[in-house]
C-alpha atoms as a printed R data frame, in Angstrom:
    type eleno elety resid chain resno       x      y       z
1   ATOM     1    CA   UNK     A     1   0.000  0.000   0.000
2   ATOM     2    CA   UNK     A     2   1.303  3.441  -0.881
3   ATOM     3    CA   UNK     A     3   2.373  5.596   2.051
4   ATOM     4    CA   UNK     A     4  -0.176  8.274   1.131
5   ATOM     5    CA   UNK     A     5  -2.958  5.681   1.456
6   ATOM     6    CA   UNK     A     6  -1.588  4.427   4.792
7   ATOM     7    CA   UNK     A     7  -1.740  7.944   6.233
8   ATOM     8    CA   UNK     A     8  -5.217  8.602   4.896
9   ATOM     9    CA   UNK     A     9  -3.987 11.328   2.562
10  ATOM    10    CA   UNK     A    10  -5.315 12.595  -0.740
11  ATOM    11    CA   UNK     A    11  -3.577 14.192  -3.664
12  ATOM    12    CA   UNK     A    12  -4.838 17.477  -5.063
13  ATOM    13    CA   UNK     A    13  -3.355 20.036  -7.400
14  ATOM    14    CA   UNK     A    14  -2.324 22.923  -5.214
15  ATOM    15    CA   UNK     A    15  -3.460 26.275  -6.709
16  ATOM    16    CA   UNK     A    16  -0.199 27.926  -5.655
17  ATOM    17    CA   UNK     A    17   1.744 25.620  -7.941
18  ATOM    18    CA   UNK     A    18   1.809 26.824 -11.525
19  ATOM    19    CA   UNK     A    19   3.431 23.523 -12.412
20  ATOM    20    CA   UNK     A    20   0.289 21.811 -11.049
21  ATOM    21    CA   UNK     A    21   2.145 18.883  -9.535
22  ATOM    22    CA   UNK     A    22   0.416 16.745  -6.906
23  ATOM    23    CA   UNK     A    23   0.715 17.947  -3.319
24  ATOM    24    CA   UNK     A    24  -0.203 15.883  -0.275
25  ATOM    25    CA   UNK     A    25  -2.946 17.115   2.068
26  ATOM    26    CA   UNK     A    26  -3.693 15.015   5.166
27  ATOM    27    CA   UNK     A    27  -7.307 14.073   5.736
28  ATOM    28    CA   UNK     A    28  -8.039 15.413   9.209
29  ATOM    29    CA   UNK     A    29 -10.394 13.725  11.685
30  ATOM    30    CA   UNK     A    30 -13.981 14.132  10.532
31  ATOM    31    CA   UNK     A    31 -15.629 17.112  12.196
32  ATOM    32    CA   UNK     A    32 -19.290 16.635  13.040
33  ATOM    33    CA   UNK     A    33 -21.560 19.498  12.052
34  ATOM    34    CA   UNK     A    34 -25.260 19.352  12.995
35  ATOM    35    CA   UNK     A    35 -26.485 20.484   9.582
36  ATOM    36    CA   UNK     A    36 -23.934 19.429   7.028
37  ATOM    37    CA   UNK     A    37 -22.971 15.847   6.144
38  ATOM    38    CA   UNK     A    38 -19.871 14.190   7.522
39  ATOM    39    CA   UNK     A    39 -16.912 14.790   5.243
40  ATOM    40    CA   UNK     A    40 -13.110 14.940   5.367
41  ATOM    41    CA   UNK     A    41 -12.141 18.606   5.598
42  ATOM    42    CA   UNK     A    42  -9.215 20.992   5.571
43  ATOM    43    CA   UNK     A    43  -9.039 23.580   8.344
44  ATOM    44    CA   UNK     A    44  -7.101 26.233   6.439
45  ATOM    45    CA   UNK     A    45  -8.855 29.045   4.532
46  ATOM    46    CA   UNK     A    46 -10.331 27.845   1.249
47  ATOM    47    CA   UNK     A    47 -12.069 29.023  -1.867
48  ATOM    48    CA   UNK     A    48 -15.342 27.196  -2.501
49  ATOM    49    CA   UNK     A    49 -17.732 27.062  -5.420
50  ATOM    50    CA   UNK     A    50 -21.156 25.450  -5.728
51  ATOM    51    CA   UNK     A    51 -21.769 22.877  -8.450
52  ATOM    52    CA   UNK     A    52 -25.148 21.164  -8.945
53  ATOM    53    CA   UNK     A    53 -24.927 20.078 -12.594
54  ATOM    54    CA   UNK     A    54 -22.504 19.824 -15.507
55  ATOM    55    CA   UNK     A    55 -23.886 22.923 -17.246
56  ATOM    56    CA   UNK     A    56 -21.570 25.047 -15.097
57  ATOM    57    CA   UNK     A    57 -18.679 22.573 -15.000
58  ATOM    58    CA   UNK     A    58 -16.614 24.276 -17.755
59  ATOM    59    CA   UNK     A    59 -16.922 27.465 -15.723
60  ATOM    60    CA   UNK     A    60 -15.756 25.763 -12.538
61  ATOM    61    CA   UNK     A    61 -12.756 24.172 -14.253
62  ATOM    62    CA   UNK     A    62 -11.664 27.468 -15.785
63  ATOM    63    CA   UNK     A    63 -12.243 29.279 -12.486
64  ATOM    64    CA   UNK     A    64  -9.911 26.755 -10.860
65  ATOM    65    CA   UNK     A    65  -7.306 27.254 -13.586
66  ATOM    66    CA   UNK     A    66  -7.513 31.040 -13.205
67  ATOM    67    CA   UNK     A    67  -6.873 30.707  -9.467
68  ATOM    68    CA   UNK     A    68  -3.824 28.594 -10.283
69  ATOM    69    CA   UNK     A    69  -2.556 31.230 -12.713
70  ATOM    70    CA   UNK     A    70  -3.107 33.963 -10.115
71  ATOM    71    CA   UNK     A    71  -0.712 32.170  -7.772
72  ATOM    72    CA   UNK     A    72  -3.252 31.721  -4.990
73  ATOM    73    CA   UNK     A    73  -1.920 29.903  -1.938
74  ATOM    74    CA   UNK     A    74  -5.315 28.380  -1.158
75  ATOM    75    CA   UNK     A    75  -7.204 25.414  -2.639
76  ATOM    76    CA   UNK     A    76 -10.582 25.550  -4.362
77  ATOM    77    CA   UNK     A    77 -13.152 23.111  -2.965
78  ATOM    78    CA   UNK     A    78 -16.094 22.101  -5.167
79  ATOM    79    CA   UNK     A    79 -19.243 22.014  -3.031
80  ATOM    80    CA   UNK     A    80 -21.524 19.532  -4.746
81  ATOM    81    CA   UNK     A    81 -25.117 18.510  -4.120
82  ATOM    82    CA   UNK     A    82 -26.691 15.120  -4.782
83  ATOM    83    CA   UNK     A    83 -27.881 16.399  -8.162
84  ATOM    84    CA   UNK     A    84 -24.292 16.486  -9.458
85  ATOM    85    CA   UNK     A    85 -23.838 13.522 -11.844
86  ATOM    86    CA   UNK     A    86 -21.208 10.800 -12.064
87  ATOM    87    CA   UNK     A    87 -19.464 12.277 -15.102
88  ATOM    88    CA   UNK     A    88 -19.036 15.533 -13.197
89  ATOM    89    CA   UNK     A    89 -17.358 13.757 -10.308
90  ATOM    90    CA   UNK     A    90 -15.065 11.976 -12.755
91  ATOM    91    CA   UNK     A    91 -14.035 15.322 -14.273
92  ATOM    92    CA   UNK     A    92 -13.186 16.797 -10.866
93  ATOM    93    CA   UNK     A    93 -11.304 13.671  -9.814
94  ATOM    94    CA   UNK     A    94  -9.274 13.606 -13.034
95  ATOM    95    CA   UNK     A    95  -8.074 17.131 -12.314
96  ATOM    96    CA   UNK     A    96  -7.430 16.573  -8.629
97  ATOM    97    CA   UNK     A    97  -9.965 19.194  -7.540
98  ATOM    98    CA   UNK     A    98 -11.111 18.410  -3.978
99  ATOM    99    CA   UNK     A    99 -14.826 18.287  -3.324
100 ATOM   100    CA   UNK     A   100 -17.289 18.206  -0.451
101 ATOM   101    CA   UNK     A   101 -20.938 17.249  -0.368
102 ATOM   102    CA   UNK     A   102 -23.430 19.804   0.934
103 ATOM   103    CA   UNK     A   103 -27.219 19.690   1.269
104 ATOM   104    CA   UNK     A   104 -29.435 21.190  -1.403
105 ATOM   105    CA   UNK     A   105 -30.974 24.064   0.543
106 ATOM   106    CA   UNK     A   106 -34.550 25.192  -0.057
107 ATOM   107    CA   UNK     A   107 -36.736 27.554   1.972
108 ATOM   108    CA   UNK     A   108 -39.933 26.359   3.617
109 ATOM   109    CA   UNK     A   109 -41.914 28.938   1.620
110 ATOM   110    CA   UNK     A   110 -40.393 28.810  -1.885
111 ATOM   111    CA   UNK     A   111 -40.896 31.493  -4.496
112 ATOM   112    CA   UNK     A   112 -41.678 30.926  -8.167
113 ATOM   113    CA   UNK     A   113 -38.464 31.587 -10.081
114 ATOM   114    CA   UNK     A   114 -39.691 30.363 -13.462
115 ATOM   115    CA   UNK     A   115 -38.472 33.647 -15.000
116 ATOM   116    CA   UNK     A   116 -35.002 33.028 -13.531
117 ATOM   117    CA   UNK     A   117 -34.611 29.274 -12.788
118 ATOM   118    CA   UNK     A   118 -30.984 29.847 -11.759
119 ATOM   119    CA   UNK     A   119 -32.238 31.156  -8.415
120 ATOM   120    CA   UNK     A   120 -33.565 27.739  -7.364
121 ATOM   121    CA   UNK     A   121 -29.970 26.564  -6.884
122 ATOM   122    CA   UNK     A   122 -28.788 29.783  -5.254
123 ATOM   123    CA   UNK     A   123 -30.113 28.965  -1.782
124 ATOM   124    CA   UNK     A   124 -27.362 26.349  -1.477
125 ATOM   125    CA   UNK     A   125 -24.770 29.130  -1.721
126 ATOM   126    CA   UNK     A   126 -25.648 29.845   1.916
127 ATOM   127    CA   UNK     A   127 -24.058 26.541   2.976
128 ATOM   128    CA   UNK     A   128 -20.527 28.003   3.470
129 ATOM   129    CA   UNK     A   129 -21.791 29.923   6.506
130 ATOM   130    CA   UNK     A   130 -22.101 26.526   8.203
131 ATOM   131    CA   UNK     A   131 -18.826 24.942   7.080
132 ATOM   132    CA   UNK     A   132 -17.373 25.266  10.561
133 ATOM   133    CA   UNK     A   133 -14.401 23.024   9.798
134 ATOM   134    CA   UNK     A   134 -12.822 25.892   7.842
135 ATOM   135    CA   UNK     A   135 -11.551 29.046   9.507
136 ATOM   136    CA   UNK     A   136 -12.337 31.174   6.428
137 ATOM   137    CA   UNK     A   137 -14.355 30.435   3.301
138 ATOM   138    CA   UNK     A   138 -14.491 32.644   0.233
139 ATOM   139    CA   UNK     A   139 -17.397 31.426  -1.865
140 ATOM   140    CA   UNK     A   140 -17.102 32.083  -5.606
141 ATOM   141    CA   UNK     A   141 -19.638 31.548  -8.358
142 ATOM   142    CA   UNK     A   142 -18.495 29.104 -11.021
143 ATOM   143    CA   UNK     A   143 -19.051 31.701 -13.753
144 ATOM   144    CA   UNK     A   144 -16.138 33.808 -12.535
145 ATOM   145    CA   UNK     A   145 -12.617 34.389 -13.828
146 ATOM   146    CA   UNK     A   146  -9.796 35.454 -11.515
147 ATOM   147    CA   UNK     A   147  -7.445 37.859 -13.279
148 ATOM   148    CA   UNK     A   148  -5.298 39.039 -10.356
149 ATOM   149    CA   UNK     A   149  -4.364 37.448  -7.051
150 ATOM   150    CA   UNK     A   150  -6.906 38.248  -4.344
151 ATOM   151    CA   UNK     A   151  -5.620 36.156  -1.448
152 ATOM   152    CA   UNK     A   152  -5.986 39.206   0.794
153 ATOM   153    CA   UNK     A   153  -9.656 38.234   1.128
154 ATOM   154    CA   UNK     A   154  -8.501 35.308   3.255
155 ATOM   155    CA   UNK     A   155  -7.127 37.597   5.952
156 ATOM   156    CA   UNK     A   156  -9.402 40.650   5.868
157 ATOM   157    CA   UNK     A   157 -11.093 41.536   9.149
158 ATOM   158    CA   UNK     A   158 -14.517 40.061   9.822
159 ATOM   159    CA   UNK     A   159 -16.477 39.343  12.979
160 ATOM   160    CA   UNK     A   160 -15.285 36.372  14.996
161 ATOM   161    CA   UNK     A   161 -17.400 33.201  14.743
162 ATOM   162    CA   UNK     A   162 -18.079 33.667  18.456
163 ATOM   163    CA   UNK     A   163 -20.051 36.830  17.617
164 ATOM   164    CA   UNK     A   164 -22.682 34.537  16.135
165 ATOM   165    CA   UNK     A   165 -23.882 36.867  13.401
166 ATOM   166    CA   UNK     A   166 -24.607 39.705  15.828
167 ATOM   167    CA   UNK     A   167 -21.714 41.996  14.878
168 ATOM   168    CA   UNK     A   168 -21.333 44.626  12.161
169 ATOM   169    CA   UNK     A   169 -18.920 42.695   9.911
170 ATOM   170    CA   UNK     A   170 -20.749 39.385   9.540
171 ATOM   171    CA   UNK     A   171 -19.526 38.736   5.991
172 ATOM   172    CA   UNK     A   172 -18.083 40.623   3.036
173 ATOM   173    CA   UNK     A   173 -19.436 40.863  -0.499
174 ATOM   174    CA   UNK     A   174 -19.803 43.231  -3.411
175 ATOM   175    CA   UNK     A   175 -22.987 45.157  -4.084
176 ATOM   176    CA   UNK     A   176 -25.608 43.889  -6.484
177 ATOM   177    CA   UNK     A   177 -26.037 46.151  -9.507
178 ATOM   178    CA   UNK     A   178 -29.700 47.159  -9.551
179 ATOM   179    CA   UNK     A   179 -29.649 49.078 -12.840
180 ATOM   180    CA   UNK     A   180 -31.361 46.291 -14.818
181 ATOM   181    CA   UNK     A   181 -29.487 47.256 -18.026
182 ATOM   182    CA   UNK     A   182 -31.302 44.593 -20.075
183 ATOM   183    CA   UNK     A   183 -34.681 45.943 -19.000
184 ATOM   184    CA   UNK     A   184 -35.980 42.621 -17.686
185 ATOM   185    CA   UNK     A   185 -39.697 43.116 -17.125
186 ATOM   186    CA   UNK     A   186 -39.965 40.821 -14.109
187 ATOM   187    CA   UNK     A   187 -37.301 42.721 -12.152
188 ATOM   188    CA   UNK     A   188 -38.510 45.047  -9.366
189 ATOM   189    CA   UNK     A   189 -39.592 48.536 -10.399
190 ATOM   190    CA   UNK     A   190 -37.054 50.104  -8.043
191 ATOM   191    CA   UNK     A   191 -34.166 48.408  -9.856
192 ATOM   192    CA   UNK     A   192 -33.036 51.572 -11.592
193 ATOM   193    CA   UNK     A   193 -29.652 53.365 -11.862
194 ATOM   194    CA   UNK     A   194 -30.695 56.005  -9.339
195 ATOM   195    CA   UNK     A   195 -30.987 53.279  -6.685
196 ATOM   196    CA   UNK     A   196 -27.711 51.528  -7.486
197 ATOM   197    CA   UNK     A   197 -24.832 51.636  -5.010
198 ATOM   198    CA   UNK     A   198 -22.315 51.776  -7.855
199 ATOM   199    CA   UNK     A   199 -23.912 54.958  -9.213
200 ATOM   200    CA   UNK     A   200 -22.894 56.733  -6.005
201 ATOM   201    CA   UNK     A   201 -19.235 56.156  -6.917
202 ATOM   202    CA   UNK     A   202 -19.260 57.614 -10.439
203 ATOM   203    CA   UNK     A   203 -17.859 60.939  -9.240
204 ATOM   204    CA   UNK     A   204 -14.847 59.281  -7.604
205 ATOM   205    CA   UNK     A   205 -13.682 56.338  -9.743
206 ATOM   206    CA   UNK     A   206 -10.257 56.254  -8.077
207 ATOM   207    CA   UNK     A   207 -11.746 55.493  -4.668
208 ATOM   208    CA   UNK     A   208 -14.057 52.910  -6.247
209 ATOM   209    CA   UNK     A   209 -10.998 50.734  -6.975
210 ATOM   210    CA   UNK     A   210 -10.196 50.336  -3.284
211 ATOM   211    CA   UNK     A   211 -13.438 50.976  -1.390
212 ATOM   212    CA   UNK     A   212 -16.972 49.784  -1.820
213 ATOM   213    CA   UNK     A   213 -19.926 52.077  -1.304
214 ATOM   214    CA   UNK     A   214 -21.366 51.642   2.224
215 ATOM   215    CA   UNK     A   215 -23.387 48.458   2.613
216 ATOM   216    CA   UNK     A   216 -26.468 50.620   3.183
217 ATOM   217    CA   UNK     A   217 -26.020 52.458  -0.148
218 ATOM   218    CA   UNK     A   218 -28.638 52.052  -2.843
219 ATOM   219    CA   UNK     A   219 -30.942 49.124  -2.159
220 ATOM   220    CA   UNK     A   220 -28.463 47.621   0.317
221 ATOM   221    CA   UNK     A   221 -28.318 44.244  -1.417
222 ATOM   222    CA   UNK     A   222 -25.132 42.173  -1.727
223 ATOM   223    CA   UNK     A   223 -24.425 40.158  -4.848
224 ATOM   224    CA   UNK     A   224 -24.169 36.498  -3.890
225 ATOM   225    CA   UNK     A   225 -21.412 35.705  -6.381
226 ATOM   226    CA   UNK     A   226 -18.566 36.282  -3.931
227 ATOM   227    CA   UNK     A   227 -18.966 35.969  -0.183
228 ATOM   228    CA   UNK     A   228 -16.189 36.154   2.411
229 ATOM   229    CA   UNK     A   229 -17.288 34.176   5.453
230 ATOM   230    CA   UNK     A   230 -16.030 33.086   8.862
231 ATOM   231    CA   UNK     A   231 -18.196 29.966   9.258
232 ATOM   232    CA   UNK     A   232 -20.161 29.853  12.488
233 ATOM   233    CA   UNK     A   233 -22.843 27.529  13.825
234 ATOM   234    CA   UNK     A   234 -24.693 30.453  15.417
235 ATOM   235    CA   UNK     A   235 -24.683 32.464  12.184
236 ATOM   236    CA   UNK     A   236 -25.848 29.446  10.218
237 ATOM   237    CA   UNK     A   237 -28.618 28.953  12.792
238 ATOM   238    CA   UNK     A   238 -29.840 32.490  12.043
239 ATOM   239    CA   UNK     A   239 -29.839 31.750   8.313
240 ATOM   240    CA   UNK     A   240 -31.593 28.406   8.825
241 ATOM   241    CA   UNK     A   241 -34.269 30.097  10.926
242 ATOM   242    CA   UNK     A   242 -34.783 32.701   8.219
243 ATOM   243    CA   UNK     A   243 -35.147 29.963   5.595
244 ATOM   244    CA   UNK     A   244 -38.055 28.616   7.640
245 ATOM   245    CA   UNK     A   245 -39.970 31.918   7.643
246 ATOM   246    CA   UNK     A   246 -42.681 33.089   5.262
247 ATOM   247    CA   UNK     A   247 -40.495 36.061   4.319
248 ATOM   248    CA   UNK     A   248 -38.585 33.851   1.876
249 ATOM   249    CA   UNK     A   249 -41.573 33.887  -0.475
250 ATOM   250    CA   UNK     A   250 -40.871 37.599  -0.991
251 ATOM   251    CA   UNK     A   251 -37.156 37.193  -1.689
252 ATOM   252    CA   UNK     A   252 -36.933 37.983  -5.392
253 ATOM   253    CA   UNK     A   253 -33.208 37.197  -5.584
254 ATOM   254    CA   UNK     A   254 -32.980 34.168  -3.289
255 ATOM   255    CA   UNK     A   255 -29.806 34.005  -1.182
256 ATOM   256    CA   UNK     A   256 -28.740 37.602  -1.702
257 ATOM   257    CA   UNK     A   257 -32.182 38.902  -0.765
258 ATOM   258    CA   UNK     A   258 -32.030 36.868   2.442
259 ATOM   259    CA   UNK     A   259 -28.545 38.088   3.346
260 ATOM   260    CA   UNK     A   260 -29.415 41.710   2.625
261 ATOM   261    CA   UNK     A   261 -32.515 41.452   4.803
262 ATOM   262    CA   UNK     A   262 -31.163 39.393   7.707
263 ATOM   263    CA   UNK     A   263 -27.879 41.296   8.008
264 ATOM   264    CA   UNK     A   264 -28.961 44.730   6.798
265 ATOM   265    CA   UNK     A   265 -26.145 47.245   7.291
266 ATOM   266    CA   UNK     A   266 -23.996 44.632   9.039
267 ATOM   267    CA   UNK     A   267 -21.920 43.332   6.153
268 ATOM   268    CA   UNK     A   268 -18.734 44.696   4.594
269 ATOM   269    CA   UNK     A   269 -19.103 46.076   1.076
270 ATOM   270    CA   UNK     A   270 -16.090 45.197  -1.075
271 ATOM   271    CA   UNK     A   271 -14.948 47.312  -4.031
272 ATOM   272    CA   UNK     A   272 -16.306 46.150  -7.390
273 ATOM   273    CA   UNK     A   273 -12.908 44.738  -8.440
274 ATOM   274    CA   UNK     A   274 -13.499 41.523  -6.450
275 ATOM   275    CA   UNK     A   275 -16.858 40.769  -8.050
276 ATOM   276    CA   UNK     A   276 -16.725 42.746 -11.272
277 ATOM   277    CA   UNK     A   277 -20.084 42.031 -12.851
278 ATOM   278    CA   UNK     A   278 -19.444 42.057 -16.590
279 ATOM   279    CA   UNK     A   279 -22.361 44.440 -17.166
280 ATOM   280    CA   UNK     A   280 -20.666 47.152 -15.089
281 ATOM   281    CA   UNK     A   281 -18.211 47.597 -17.960
282 ATOM   282    CA   UNK     A   282 -20.941 48.274 -20.512
283 ATOM   283    CA   UNK     A   283 -21.147 51.823 -21.809
284 ATOM   284    CA   UNK     A   284 -23.623 53.841 -19.812
285 ATOM   285    CA   UNK     A   285 -23.910 51.329 -16.965
286 ATOM   286    CA   UNK     A   286 -20.895 51.759 -14.665
287 ATOM   287    CA   UNK     A   287 -18.038 52.157 -17.123
288 ATOM   288    CA   UNK     A   288 -17.321 55.385 -15.213
289 ATOM   289    CA   UNK     A   289 -15.641 53.339 -12.476
290 ATOM   290    CA   UNK     A   290 -14.484 50.228 -14.370
291 ATOM   291    CA   UNK     A   291 -10.742 49.924 -15.008
292 ATOM   292    CA   UNK     A   292  -9.589 46.760 -16.793
293 ATOM   293    CA   UNK     A   293  -6.182 46.813 -15.141
294 ATOM   294    CA   UNK     A   294  -7.657 46.939 -11.618
295 ATOM   295    CA   UNK     A   295 -10.240 44.178 -11.938
296 ATOM   296    CA   UNK     A   296  -9.280 41.082  -9.960
297 ATOM   297    CA   UNK     A   297 -12.279 38.871 -10.619
298 ATOM   298    CA   UNK     A   298 -14.822 39.039 -13.451
299 ATOM   299    CA   UNK     A   299 -18.331 37.690 -12.898
300 ATOM   300    CA   UNK     A   300 -20.112 36.510 -16.049
301 ATOM   301    CA   UNK     A   301 -23.659 37.123 -14.889
302 ATOM   302    CA   UNK     A   302 -26.695 36.540 -17.114
303 ATOM   303    CA   UNK     A   303 -26.715 34.548 -20.355
304 ATOM   304    CA   UNK     A   304 -25.081 33.426 -22.502
305 ATOM   305    CA   UNK     A   305 -22.149 32.153 -20.485
306 ATOM   306    CA   UNK     A   306 -18.812 32.272 -22.334
307 ATOM   307    CA   UNK     A   307 -18.682 28.476 -22.620
308 ATOM   308    CA   UNK     A   308 -22.123 28.393 -24.253
309 ATOM   309    CA   UNK     A   309 -21.087 30.604 -27.173
310 ATOM   310    CA   UNK     A   310 -20.782 29.045 -30.604
311 ATOM   311    CA   UNK     A   311 -17.348 28.878 -32.195
312 ATOM   312    CA   UNK     A   312 -18.365 31.635 -34.628
313 ATOM   313    CA   UNK     A   313 -19.439 34.023 -31.852
314 ATOM   314    CA   UNK     A   314 -16.703 33.020 -29.415
315 ATOM   315    CA   UNK     A   315 -15.489 36.211 -27.742
316 ATOM   316    CA   UNK     A   316 -16.738 38.477 -30.543
317 ATOM   317    CA   UNK     A   317 -19.438 40.227 -28.541
318 ATOM   318    CA   UNK     A   318 -18.508 41.144 -25.007
319 ATOM   319    CA   UNK     A   319 -14.742 41.707 -24.792
320 ATOM   320    CA   UNK     A   320 -14.631 40.193 -21.320
321 ATOM   321    CA   UNK     A   321 -15.771 36.883 -22.816
322 ATOM   322    CA   UNK     A   322 -12.550 36.884 -24.807
323 ATOM   323    CA   UNK     A   323 -10.613 37.000 -21.537
324 ATOM   324    CA   UNK     A   324 -12.426 33.877 -20.378
325 ATOM   325    CA   UNK     A   325 -11.810 32.018 -23.646
326 ATOM   326    CA   UNK     A   326  -8.104 32.816 -23.474
327 ATOM   327    CA   UNK     A   327  -7.780 31.187 -20.039
328 ATOM   328    CA   UNK     A   328 -10.096 28.331 -20.995
329 ATOM   329    CA   UNK     A   329  -7.989 27.540 -24.070
330 ATOM   330    CA   UNK     A   330  -4.854 27.538 -21.903
331 ATOM   331    CA   UNK     A   331  -6.567 25.212 -19.431
332 ATOM   332    CA   UNK     A   332  -7.531 22.715 -22.110
333 ATOM   333    CA   UNK     A   333  -4.052 22.773 -23.612
334 ATOM   334    CA   UNK     A   334  -2.552 22.051 -20.197
335 ATOM   335    CA   UNK     A   335  -5.047 19.254 -19.563
336 ATOM   336    CA   UNK     A   336  -4.350 17.584 -22.900
337 ATOM   337    CA   UNK     A   337  -0.654 17.561 -22.011
338 ATOM   338    CA   UNK     A   338  -1.640 15.567 -18.911
339 ATOM   339    CA   UNK     A   339  -3.877 13.177 -20.814
340 ATOM   340    CA   UNK     A   340  -7.193 14.784 -19.829
341 ATOM   341    CA   UNK     A   341  -9.624 15.344 -22.693
342 ATOM   342    CA   UNK     A   342 -13.172 14.641 -21.518
343 ATOM   343    CA   UNK     A   343 -15.020 17.411 -23.332
344 ATOM   344    CA   UNK     A   344 -15.347 19.678 -20.309
């Protein structure tokens, strides 16, 4: 038996290694959490990303590769639900990406999201608040691309887990853009530029690179794509209790509506560069503050996703999609050199 098996170890590709050679991580004693399933865990700070199906798997794999290229010192953990299929697990295993099972979260009073089915899965993005085996979790959406190292998020000041969600720095996130630039008819009537937190920064674009507008600015809603969390049982209890209330039927944007309501004014607003919604760059939206060279993490909100574009349209519309394709092509080239060519 190999020594790594004797010690109960697993091999993963460490994001800090641009050579992507296997590193050994010991499997620590299983930590029992009252809400989340038993699973081997790492205690160090981690990036996590939710995956429920293979539709977002190309995004996850390229997100992982972009973290590698950024030189991050921390691993990315794929948080999967029972809906994630066998071929998806095989793809993660082939690339040495560690994974952890989480429950598929749903509120007791669900809302009809037929206009935006993506929100049905979004409740499960609240699970990192309960991953108490990790000292710090930075949850990323799988449709993101890291362009610059942002490891500083792992050490920024937040409330201690012992504060139990009662402090003024419960978590950190970027603001949601409430401009509704595509004019979606089912969006709330108050989703207009005048009510957007980013609009308040147009007069001072330099400061916008380093400081977010106050968490109470605009409609006071965080975007759920990036969340910096110190996991805590007490905080997760608050979230679980909120999921059981009738108020969830009024949450038009699922997890981010809940967080904005439950922790109103008590979260840290990050500058846009950490969750740079691609629409912010569009002319007349928030291009007044967007600077390509400052952006650390692009978020490909809405459809189509870069990986869903046809070969003819690949990167020819939104310039930021070209950035994604460049990293994705590099990822696939690297994988082929290691004998991985599974279509993802």
